[in-house]
Each structure stands twice: as C-alpha cells, then as structure tokens.
Backbone as a ProteinNet text record, in pm:
[ID]
protein_1_A
[PRIMARY]
PFVRDAGEDFRFVTLVNAYPDISLFNLTWYKDREELQLNTSHYQIETFSDMITQISFFIPSTVSSDSGE
[TERTIARY]
92.7	-7.9	101.2	28.7	88	5.8	83.3	45.4	70.9	-15.9	5.1	-90.1	-53.5	-131.7	-221.4	-374.8	-393.7	-365.9	-359.5	-275.6	-168.2	-83	31.3	-3	100.9	114.6	148.6	78	74.1	102.3	236.5	259	343.3	235.4	254.2	312.2	402.4	525.4	522.2	460.9	496.9	577.7	674.8	755	663.5	630	555.6	633.3	654.3	699.3	612	584.8	425.9	425.2	416.5	448.5	305.2	237.6	286.3	304	340.4	362.9	221.7	258.6	138	34.9	95.6	-29.3	-131	-142.2	-243.1	-361.6	-315	-424.5	-454.7	-613.6	-659.4	-607.9	-600.4	-545.7	-660.3	-716.5	-813.1	-784.2	-779	-760.1	-855.9	-828.7	-947.8	-877.9	-997.8	-1005.1	-1143.2	-1079.4	-1152.8	-1277.8	-1213.5	-1261.8	-1360.8	-1337.8	-1416.6	-1361.2	-1417.2	-1321.4	-1299.3	-1186.3	-1172.1	-1225.4	-1259.1	-1345.7	-1238.2	-1174.1	-1028.3	-1035.8	-1170.6	-1183.7	-1216.6	-1151.6	-1122	-997.4	-940.9	-812.9	-768.9	-815.4	-777.7	-691.3	-681.6	-584.9	-541.1	-395.8	-314.4	-231.8	-235.2	-205.8	-74.8	9.6	158.6	209.4	214.5	292.6	432.9	525.9	684.3	722	735.3	803.8	951.2	1033	1160.5	1191	1293.2	1257.9	1195.1	1153.3	1045.3	943.6	810.5	723.7	718.6	731.6	690.3	547.2	472.5	345.3	317.1	295.9	262.3	111.7	79.1	-17	-35.8	-96.7	-43.2	-148.9	-146.4	-264.4	-219	-177.6	-161.3	-296.8	-204.3	-289.5	-412.5	-335.7	-469.1	-549.3	-682.5	-778.9	-858.6	-909.8	-908.5	-1007.6	-1127	-1170.9	-1101.6	-959.2	-852.5	-850.4	-866.8	-781.1	-874.7	-837	-938.6	-865.9	-918.5	-849.8	-714.2
-88.2	-36.7	93.6	237.9	373.4	467.7	525.9	561.4	733.7	835	954.8	1013.5	1162.6	1241.8	1301.1	1353.8	1447.2	1601	1620.7	1769.2	1748	1636.8	1581	1506.5	1518.6	1446.5	1326.2	1289.8	1112.7	1093	1024.8	995.8	836.1	782.3	605.3	602	565.9	567.7	403	378.4	244.8	251.1	128.9	93.3	16.7	13.9	-39.6	-32.2	-207.8	-242.5	-289.4	-242.6	-288.8	-283.9	-361.7	-373.5	-417	-374.1	-235.6	-90.1	27.7	93.8	167.2	175.4	163.5	321.3	366.2	521	449.9	317.3	266.1	179.1	180.2	113.4	217.2	219.2	257.2	227.6	261.1	247.1	310.5	183.9	197	226.5	333.1	336.5	297.1	199.8	157.3	212.8	252.8	275.4	192.8	84	35.5	-35.9	-114.3	-227.8	-110.3	17.2	101.5	184.3	216.5	317.2	426.8	458.1	635.2	696.9	814.2	942	1019.7	1032.8	1117	1205.3	1271.6	1379.1	1502.4	1499.3	1591.5	1614.3	1774.8	1817.5	1731.1	1694.4	1620.9	1494.4	1414.6	1283.8	1345.8	1300	1364.4	1240.6	1186.2	1125.5	1179.1	1119.7	1154.8	1024.3	1027	928.5	977	913.5	940.5	833.7	861	730.3	750	644.9	612	500.5	430.1	289.2	180.1	236.5	172.1	325.2	291.3	403.7	392.2	519.7	555	612.2	574.3	599.2	666.7	771.8	845.5	872.6	864.1	895.1	960.6	1104.6	1154.4	1218	1270.4	1336	1446.4	1555.5	1685.9	1700.5	1749.2	1761.5	1621.3	1530.4	1442.4	1484.5	1420.7	1455	1304.3	1301	1145.6	1058.4	1118.4	1028.9	955.4	1034.2	924.2	815.3	781.8	635.7	543.1	426.5	326.7	190.3	63.9	-73.3	-100.3
9.3	11.8	1	-73.9	-61.1	79.6	142.3	223.8	247	230.3	216.9	308.3	356.6	459.8	368.2	351	307.9	277.9	178.6	144.4	55.7	100.5	24.2	-144.6	-190.9	-371.6	-362	-447.4	-476.4	-609.6	-654	-787.7	-793.5	-884.5	-899.3	-1006.2	-1055.2	-1174.5	-1224.8	-1334.8	-1390.3	-1543.3	-1551.4	-1695.2	-1754.3	-1914	-2003.8	-2108.5	-2150.7	-2243.1	-2318.9	-2462.4	-2544.7	-2695	-2746.4	-2886.3	-2953.2	-3029.7	-3079.5	-3002.9	-3003.1	-2909	-2808.4	-2696	-2597.2	-2605.8	-2722	-2768.6	-2833.3	-2872.4	-2957.2	-2871.4	-2748.4	-2625.4	-2553.5	-2527.4	-2429.8	-2282.8	-2167.3	-2069	-1969	-1856.3	-1803.3	-1648.6	-1543.9	-1394.2	-1345	-1231.1	-1116.2	-1015.8	-894.7	-760.9	-698.5	-602.9	-541	-622.6	-769.8	-852.1	-962.9	-955.5	-995.5	-1084.8	-1224.3	-1346.6	-1294.8	-1306.1	-1223.7	-1344.3	-1283.5	-1424.9	-1407.9	-1527.8	-1568.3	-1608.7	-1654.4	-1690.9	-1623.1	-1496	-1375.5	-1370.7	-1318.2	-1278.1	-1189.9	-1135.1	-992.4	-1028.3	-1081.4	-1140.8	-1270.5	-1296.8	-1428.6	-1460	-1560.1	-1630.2	-1742.8	-1716	-1819.8	-1874.2	-2013.9	-2047.3	-2153.1	-2089.4	-2178.6	-2254.1	-2346.5	-2442.4	-2479.5	-2458.6	-2522.6	-2574.8	-2488.6	-2519.5	-2443.9	-2329.1	-2248.5	-2239.8	-2240.1	-2170	-2069	-1998.2	-1862.1	-1857	-1737.6	-1705.7	-1590.4	-1566.8	-1416.6	-1385	-1304.2	-1244.5	-1123.9	-1138.3	-1025	-957.8	-825.9	-750.7	-680.7	-721.1	-654.5	-528.9	-431.8	-311.4	-261.9	-232.4	-211.2	-141.3	-111.4	-22.5	50.6	148.2	220.3	133.8	79.4	-34	-142.1	-183.8	-270	-202.8	-56.8	-23.6	-62.9	-48.9	-125.7	-72.7	-103.5	-107.9	-130.9
[MASK]
+++++++++++++++++++++++++++++++++++++++++++++++++++++++++++++++++++++

C-alpha cells in the first residue's frame, strides 16, 4: 500500500514495454474496483516514451476520498 496524508501529492509510476506502441491502447485506471473518471483535473496522467514507456499517475494535493482498498 501507499500511504499519504491528506494534502500531500501522490505519484505512481509504471514502466511499460508494449508492442505495438502503448499509445495505440486505451488504458483504464481503477480505484476500489471501479473505473476512475479521468475527465477531472484532480487526476493527471502523463506518458513518456523512449525505449520503454513510462506512465505516471499523479494526484496533486490528495484528499481523504482518494483512499481505497
């Protein structure tokens, strides 16, 4: 588990090696077994590609409702 106090930033980074390129896939993020609604500024997803793709899931200034299973 990841532990943060409310108000702290949270960043989860994963490395992905995919063929074809990961940009051709639709990635889905889940919290408590439900799909996250990413059409909000509360969650930020960044993708960096080089030899291996790095995907960053960022929550600036977490709130108590960000906690989960």
